[in-house]
Short mmCIF file of C-alpha atoms in Angstrom, two decimals:
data_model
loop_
_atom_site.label_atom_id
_atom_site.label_comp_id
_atom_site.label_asym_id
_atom_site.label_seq_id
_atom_site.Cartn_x
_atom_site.Cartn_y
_atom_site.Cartn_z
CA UNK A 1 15.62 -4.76 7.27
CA UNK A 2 12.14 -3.93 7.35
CA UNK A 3 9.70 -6.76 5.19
CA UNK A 4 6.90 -8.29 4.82
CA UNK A 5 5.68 -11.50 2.65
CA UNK A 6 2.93 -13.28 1.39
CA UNK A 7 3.58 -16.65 0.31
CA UNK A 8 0.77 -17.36 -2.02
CA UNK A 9 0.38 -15.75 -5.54
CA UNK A 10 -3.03 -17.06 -5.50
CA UNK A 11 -5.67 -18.95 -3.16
CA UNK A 12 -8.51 -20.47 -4.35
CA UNK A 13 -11.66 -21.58 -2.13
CA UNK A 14 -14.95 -22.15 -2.48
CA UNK A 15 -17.60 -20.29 -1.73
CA UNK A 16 -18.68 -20.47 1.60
CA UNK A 17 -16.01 -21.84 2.98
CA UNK A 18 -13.92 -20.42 5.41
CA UNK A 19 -10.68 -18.13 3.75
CA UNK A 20 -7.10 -17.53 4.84
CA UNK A 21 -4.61 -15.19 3.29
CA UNK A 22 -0.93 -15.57 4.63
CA UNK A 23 0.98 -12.78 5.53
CA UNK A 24 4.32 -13.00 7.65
CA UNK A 25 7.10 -10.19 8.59
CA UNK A 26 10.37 -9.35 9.44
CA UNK A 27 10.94 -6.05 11.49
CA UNK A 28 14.03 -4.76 14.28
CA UNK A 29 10.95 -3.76 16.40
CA UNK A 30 6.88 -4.64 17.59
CA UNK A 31 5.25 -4.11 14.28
CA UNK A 32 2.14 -2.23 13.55
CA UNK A 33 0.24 -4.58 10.98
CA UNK A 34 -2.11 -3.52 7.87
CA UNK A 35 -4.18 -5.56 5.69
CA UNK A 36 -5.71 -4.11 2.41
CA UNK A 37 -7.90 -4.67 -0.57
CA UNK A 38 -7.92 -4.09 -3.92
CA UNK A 39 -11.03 -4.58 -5.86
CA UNK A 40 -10.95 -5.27 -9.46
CA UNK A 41 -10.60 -1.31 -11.54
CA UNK A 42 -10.63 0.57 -7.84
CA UNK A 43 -8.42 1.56 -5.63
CA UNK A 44 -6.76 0.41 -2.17
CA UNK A 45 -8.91 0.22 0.57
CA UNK A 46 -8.18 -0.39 3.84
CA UNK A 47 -9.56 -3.21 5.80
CA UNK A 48 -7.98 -3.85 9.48
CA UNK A 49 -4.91 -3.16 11.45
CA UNK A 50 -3.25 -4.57 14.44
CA UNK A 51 -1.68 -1.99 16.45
CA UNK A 52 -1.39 -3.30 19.90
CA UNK A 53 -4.11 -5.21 22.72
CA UNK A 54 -5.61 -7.91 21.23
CA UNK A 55 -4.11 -10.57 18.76
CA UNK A 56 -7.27 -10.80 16.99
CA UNK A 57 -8.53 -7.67 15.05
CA UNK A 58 -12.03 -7.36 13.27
CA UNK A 59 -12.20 -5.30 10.02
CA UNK A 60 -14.56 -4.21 7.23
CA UNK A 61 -16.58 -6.90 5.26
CA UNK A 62 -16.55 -9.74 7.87
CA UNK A 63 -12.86 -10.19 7.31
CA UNK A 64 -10.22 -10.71 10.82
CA UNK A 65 -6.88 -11.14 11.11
CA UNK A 66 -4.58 -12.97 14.01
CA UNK A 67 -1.37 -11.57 15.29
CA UNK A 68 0.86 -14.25 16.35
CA UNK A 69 4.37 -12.54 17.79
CA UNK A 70 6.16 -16.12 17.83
CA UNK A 71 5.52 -17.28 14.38
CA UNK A 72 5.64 -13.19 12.85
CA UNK A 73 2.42 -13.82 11.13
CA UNK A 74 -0.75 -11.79 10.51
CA UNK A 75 -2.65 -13.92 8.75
CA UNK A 76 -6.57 -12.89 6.91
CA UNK A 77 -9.52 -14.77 7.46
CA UNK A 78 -13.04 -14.93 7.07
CA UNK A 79 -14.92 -17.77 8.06
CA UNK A 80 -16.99 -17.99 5.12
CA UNK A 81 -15.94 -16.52 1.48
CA UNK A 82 -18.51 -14.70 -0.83
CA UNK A 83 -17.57 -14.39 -4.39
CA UNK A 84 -17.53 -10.26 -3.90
CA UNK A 85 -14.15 -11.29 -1.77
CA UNK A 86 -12.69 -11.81 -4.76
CA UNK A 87 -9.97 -9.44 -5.07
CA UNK A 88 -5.88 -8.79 -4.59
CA UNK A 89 -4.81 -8.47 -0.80
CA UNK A 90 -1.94 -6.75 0.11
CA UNK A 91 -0.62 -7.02 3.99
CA UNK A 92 1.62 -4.54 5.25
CA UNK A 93 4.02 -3.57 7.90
CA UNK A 94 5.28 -0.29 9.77
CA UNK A 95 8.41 -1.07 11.62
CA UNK A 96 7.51 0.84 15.33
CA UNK A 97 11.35 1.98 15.48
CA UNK A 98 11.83 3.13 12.13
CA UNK A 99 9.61 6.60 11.47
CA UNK A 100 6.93 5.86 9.12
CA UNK A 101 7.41 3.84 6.82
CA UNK A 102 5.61 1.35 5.71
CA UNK A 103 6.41 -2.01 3.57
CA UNK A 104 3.57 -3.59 1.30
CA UNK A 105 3.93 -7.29 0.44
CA UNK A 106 3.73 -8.17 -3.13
CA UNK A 107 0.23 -9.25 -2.92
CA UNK A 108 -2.40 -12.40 -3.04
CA UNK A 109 -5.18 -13.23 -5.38
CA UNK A 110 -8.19 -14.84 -3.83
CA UNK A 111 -10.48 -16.08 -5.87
CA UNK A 112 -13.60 -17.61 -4.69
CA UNK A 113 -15.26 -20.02 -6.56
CA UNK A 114 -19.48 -20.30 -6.82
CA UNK B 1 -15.53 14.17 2.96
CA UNK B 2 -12.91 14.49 -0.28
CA UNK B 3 -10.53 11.38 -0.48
CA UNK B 4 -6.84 11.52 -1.84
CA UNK B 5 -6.92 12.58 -5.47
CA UNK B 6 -4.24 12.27 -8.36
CA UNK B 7 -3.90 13.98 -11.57
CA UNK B 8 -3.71 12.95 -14.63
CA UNK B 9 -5.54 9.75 -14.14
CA UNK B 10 -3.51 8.32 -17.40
CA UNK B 11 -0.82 10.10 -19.42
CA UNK B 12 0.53 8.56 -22.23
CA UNK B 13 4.33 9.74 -22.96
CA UNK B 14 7.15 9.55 -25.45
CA UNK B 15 10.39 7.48 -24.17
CA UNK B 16 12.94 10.40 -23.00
CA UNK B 17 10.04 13.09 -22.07
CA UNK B 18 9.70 14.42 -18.51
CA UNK B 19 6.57 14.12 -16.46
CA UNK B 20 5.17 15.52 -13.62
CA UNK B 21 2.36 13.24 -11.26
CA UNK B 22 0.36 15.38 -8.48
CA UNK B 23 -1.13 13.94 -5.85
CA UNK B 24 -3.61 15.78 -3.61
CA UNK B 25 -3.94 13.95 0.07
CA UNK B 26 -7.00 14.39 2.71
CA UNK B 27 -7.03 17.74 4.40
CA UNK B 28 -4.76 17.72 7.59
CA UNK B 29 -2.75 14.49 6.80
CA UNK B 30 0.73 14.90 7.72
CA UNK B 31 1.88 11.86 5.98
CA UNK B 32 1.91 11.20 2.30
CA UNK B 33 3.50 8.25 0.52
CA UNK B 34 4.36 7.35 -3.56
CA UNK B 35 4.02 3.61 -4.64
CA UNK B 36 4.58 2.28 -7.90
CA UNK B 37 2.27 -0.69 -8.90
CA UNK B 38 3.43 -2.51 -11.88
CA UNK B 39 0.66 -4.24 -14.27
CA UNK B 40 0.07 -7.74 -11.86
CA UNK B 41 2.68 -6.65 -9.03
CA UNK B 42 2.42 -5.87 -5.81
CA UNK B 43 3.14 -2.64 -4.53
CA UNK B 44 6.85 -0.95 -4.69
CA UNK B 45 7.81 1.90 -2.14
CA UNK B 46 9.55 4.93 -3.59
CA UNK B 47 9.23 7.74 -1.19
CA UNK B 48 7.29 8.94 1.78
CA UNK B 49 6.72 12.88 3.43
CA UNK B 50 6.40 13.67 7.26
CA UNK B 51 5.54 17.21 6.54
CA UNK B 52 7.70 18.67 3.47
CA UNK B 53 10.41 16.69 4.64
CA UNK B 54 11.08 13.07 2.90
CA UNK B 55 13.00 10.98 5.46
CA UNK B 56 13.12 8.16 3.60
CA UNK B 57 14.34 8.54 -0.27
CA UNK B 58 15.42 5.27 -0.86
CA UNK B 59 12.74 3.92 -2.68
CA UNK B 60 13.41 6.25 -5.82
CA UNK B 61 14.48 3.46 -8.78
CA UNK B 62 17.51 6.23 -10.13
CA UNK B 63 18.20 9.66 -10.14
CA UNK B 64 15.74 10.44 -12.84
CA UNK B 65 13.13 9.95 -9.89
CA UNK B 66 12.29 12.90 -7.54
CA UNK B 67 9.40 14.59 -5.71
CA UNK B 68 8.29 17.30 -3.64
CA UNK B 69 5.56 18.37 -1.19
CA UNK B 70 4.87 21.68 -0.34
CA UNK B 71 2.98 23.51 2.48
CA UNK B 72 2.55 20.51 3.58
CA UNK B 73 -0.15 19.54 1.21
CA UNK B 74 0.17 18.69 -2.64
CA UNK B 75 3.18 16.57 -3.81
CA UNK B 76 4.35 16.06 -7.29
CA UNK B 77 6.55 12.85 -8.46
CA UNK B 78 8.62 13.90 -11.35
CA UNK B 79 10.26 11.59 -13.63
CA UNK B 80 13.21 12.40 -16.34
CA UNK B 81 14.04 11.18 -19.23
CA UNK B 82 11.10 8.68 -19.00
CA UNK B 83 11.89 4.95 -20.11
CA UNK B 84 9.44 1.95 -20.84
CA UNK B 85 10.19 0.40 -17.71
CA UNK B 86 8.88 3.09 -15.89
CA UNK B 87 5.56 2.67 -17.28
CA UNK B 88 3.03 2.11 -14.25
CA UNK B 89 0.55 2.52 -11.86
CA UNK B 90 1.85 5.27 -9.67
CA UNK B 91 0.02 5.42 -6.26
CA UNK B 92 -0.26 8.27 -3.67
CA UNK B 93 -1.80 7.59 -0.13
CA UNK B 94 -2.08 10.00 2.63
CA UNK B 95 -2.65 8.86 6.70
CA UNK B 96 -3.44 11.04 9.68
CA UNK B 97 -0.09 10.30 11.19
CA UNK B 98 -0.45 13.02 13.82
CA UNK B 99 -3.30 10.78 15.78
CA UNK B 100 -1.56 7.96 17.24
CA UNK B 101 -2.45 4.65 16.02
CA UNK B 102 -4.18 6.36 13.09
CA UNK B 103 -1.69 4.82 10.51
CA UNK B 104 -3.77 3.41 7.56
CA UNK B 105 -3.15 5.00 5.11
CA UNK B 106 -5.96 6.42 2.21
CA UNK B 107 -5.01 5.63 -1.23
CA UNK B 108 -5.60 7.64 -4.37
CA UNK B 109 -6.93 6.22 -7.37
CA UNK B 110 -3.41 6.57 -9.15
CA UNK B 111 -2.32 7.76 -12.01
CA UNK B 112 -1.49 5.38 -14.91
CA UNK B 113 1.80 6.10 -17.34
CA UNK B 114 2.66 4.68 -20.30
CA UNK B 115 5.37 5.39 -21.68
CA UNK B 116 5.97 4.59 -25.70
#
């Protein structure tokens, strides 16, 4: 079955410092990988996507994410946190055999510190 | 241009009443999806439209769950016989599925129900 999951409830760093979000999946096929944001009182936004070519994406904001097909991981980084990062991330996956749906994880809260 | 829009933006409802959620998507999206987004949870599938056709229904929580999309446009969720539990943040999102690799999806600003 098709899934997706984010380890962390929560990450905390300081600000400045360099950010990772966690985000691994489970799919029958190649996956097509999403990460999004969710600002405090707004709505989803999206912010990068791996689709195929290269295993490192650039998004909105400063934010990239690496595609690594032996561990199943699409993890978010930024190399160095602002406190307007702070927000809920959601990674998701669309399973390339199965139509289109896609699976949201259940979420991380970043919170970066002044 | 106009984003994906959802109406009511709250409703407030007495256990055992039926609503009715509508979601607008972006002009010329063939895909539209529901999520439900309880208050600190991540987001739950419940149903997603290629067209007017829903492939996949198995996200609906019970029978009392159901929607519809027509001319491939508007959808509305419709729950029965509302209970608490299915007070929530329900989001719609819409993606240009017809452009390949276009698959992000553009998210509404949901509709929140409480139900009493």
């Amino acid at each position: 079955a098709q899934s997706v999951a984010q380890p962390e409830d929560q990450v905390n760093v300081a600000e400045g410092n360099p950010l990772t979000v966690k985000c691994t999946y489970s799919v029958s096929g190649n996956p097509y990988l999403f990460w999004y944001v969710q600002y405090p009182n707004r709505g989803l936004q999206f912010l990068l996507k791996y689709i195929t070519g290269d295993n490192l994406v650039k998004g909105s904001y400063g934010f990239e994410a690496e595609f690594n097909k032996s561990q199943t991981s699409f993890h978010l980084k930024k190399p160095s946190a602002l406190v307007s990062d702070s927000a809920l991330y959601f990674c998701a996956v669309r399973d390339r055999n199965r139509d289109d749906k896609i699976i949201f994880g259940k979420g991380t809260r970043l919170h970066i510190l002044p | 241009g106009a984003g994906v829009s959802q109406s009511p933006s709250n409703k407030v409802t007495e256990k055992g009443k039926d609503v009715e959620l509508r979601c607008d998507p972006i002009s010329g999206h063939t895909a539209l999806y529901w999520y439900r987004q309880s208050l600190g949870q991540g987001l739950e599938f419940l149903i997603y439209f290629q067209g007017n056709s829903a492939p996949d229904k198995s996200g609906l929580p019970s029978d009392r769950f159901s929607a519809e999309r027509t001319g491939g446009s508007v959808s509305t969720l419709t729950i029965q016989r509302t209970q608490q539990e299915d007070s929530a943040v329900y989001l719609c999102a819409s993606s240009p599925r017809a452009v390949w690799g276009r698959w992000e999806q553009y998210f509404g600003p949901g509709t929140r129900l409480t139900v009493t």
